[in-house]
Amino acid sequence: MKEFSTIILILSTLLFFIGLYLITRILAGADPLYLIMGLLCNGIGIGLLLIGRTLKKKFKI
């Protein structure tokens, strides 16, 4: 279970930074679709972060 929660935390961090990159593409004049995709990635990343932290606390890893 320790490896699983670590993978979830790494994936959530990666998705969060991908979302930030997509949102900053708007400043360069990109299509507004990047904003929607960036917010979606950030939402999924934060959700996975909460799941990973809950697993770490529940199993005291």
mmCIF file of C-alpha atoms in Angstrom, residues 7-61:
data_model
loop_
_atom_site.group_PDB
_atom_site.id
_atom_site.type_symbol
_atom_site.label_atom_id
_atom_site.label_comp_id
_atom_site.label_asym_id
_atom_site.label_seq_id
_atom_site.Cartn_x
_atom_site.Cartn_y
_atom_site.Cartn_z
ATOM 1 C CA ILE A 7 2.516 6.689 -6.886
ATOM 2 C CA ILE A 8 -0.751 8.548 -6.310
ATOM 3 C CA LEU A 9 1.088 11.484 -4.711
ATOM 4 C CA ILE A 10 3.616 11.671 -7.554
ATOM 5 C CA LEU A 11 0.860 11.487 -10.167
ATOM 6 C CA SER A 12 -1.167 14.184 -8.425
ATOM 7 C CA THR A 13 1.841 16.515 -8.287
ATOM 8 C CA LEU A 14 2.546 15.910 -11.969
ATOM 9 C CA LEU A 15 -1.070 16.598 -12.941
ATOM 10 C CA PHE A 16 -1.125 19.752 -10.836
ATOM 11 C CA PHE A 17 1.942 21.198 -12.565
ATOM 12 C CA ILE A 18 0.642 20.198 -15.999
ATOM 13 C CA GLY A 19 -2.556 22.053 -15.122
ATOM 14 C CA LEU A 20 -0.593 25.139 -14.104
ATOM 15 C CA TYR A 21 1.313 25.011 -17.377
ATOM 16 C CA LEU A 22 -1.897 24.784 -19.389
ATOM 17 C CA ILE A 23 -3.426 27.708 -17.499
ATOM 18 C CA THR A 24 -0.365 29.871 -18.115
ATOM 19 C CA ARG A 25 -0.670 29.161 -21.843
ATOM 20 C CA ILE A 26 -3.648 31.551 -21.785
ATOM 21 C CA LEU A 27 -1.228 34.408 -21.024
ATOM 22 C CA ALA A 28 0.583 33.623 -24.272
ATOM 23 C CA GLY A 29 -2.654 34.014 -26.223
ATOM 24 C CA ALA A 30 -3.587 30.360 -26.603
ATOM 25 C CA ASP A 31 -7.067 28.952 -27.139
ATOM 26 C CA PRO A 32 -9.382 29.232 -24.081
ATOM 27 C CA LEU A 33 -9.723 25.450 -24.186
ATOM 28 C CA TYR A 34 -6.335 25.321 -22.443
ATOM 29 C CA LEU A 35 -7.905 27.045 -19.443
ATOM 30 C CA ILE A 36 -10.603 24.371 -19.195
ATOM 31 C CA MET A 37 -8.062 21.567 -19.568
ATOM 32 C CA GLY A 38 -5.765 23.201 -16.998
ATOM 33 C CA LEU A 39 -8.529 23.575 -14.437
ATOM 34 C CA LEU A 40 -9.574 19.974 -15.015
ATOM 35 C CA CYS A 41 -6.006 18.741 -14.516
ATOM 36 C CA ASN A 42 -5.685 20.812 -11.342
ATOM 37 C CA GLY A 43 -8.969 19.455 -9.996
ATOM 38 C CA ILE A 44 -7.940 15.864 -10.641
ATOM 39 C CA GLY A 45 -4.470 16.522 -9.215
ATOM 40 C CA ILE A 46 -5.819 18.008 -6.001
ATOM 41 C CA GLY A 47 -8.333 15.166 -5.686
ATOM 42 C CA LEU A 48 -5.596 12.569 -6.051
ATOM 43 C CA LEU A 49 -3.461 14.460 -3.553
ATOM 44 C CA LEU A 50 -6.244 14.266 -0.972
ATOM 45 C CA ILE A 51 -6.751 10.543 -1.666
ATOM 46 C CA GLY A 52 -3.012 9.859 -1.323
ATOM 47 C CA ARG A 53 -2.736 11.808 1.926
ATOM 48 C CA THR A 54 -5.793 10.018 3.323
ATOM 49 C CA LEU A 55 -4.275 6.639 2.464
ATOM 50 C CA LYS A 56 -1.008 7.591 4.142
ATOM 51 C CA LYS A 57 -2.822 8.680 7.314
ATOM 52 C CA LYS A 58 -5.195 5.706 7.355
ATOM 53 C CA PHE A 59 -2.468 3.097 7.007
ATOM 54 C CA LYS A 60 0.109 5.141 8.988
ATOM 55 C CA ILE A 61 2.722 4.862 6.290
#
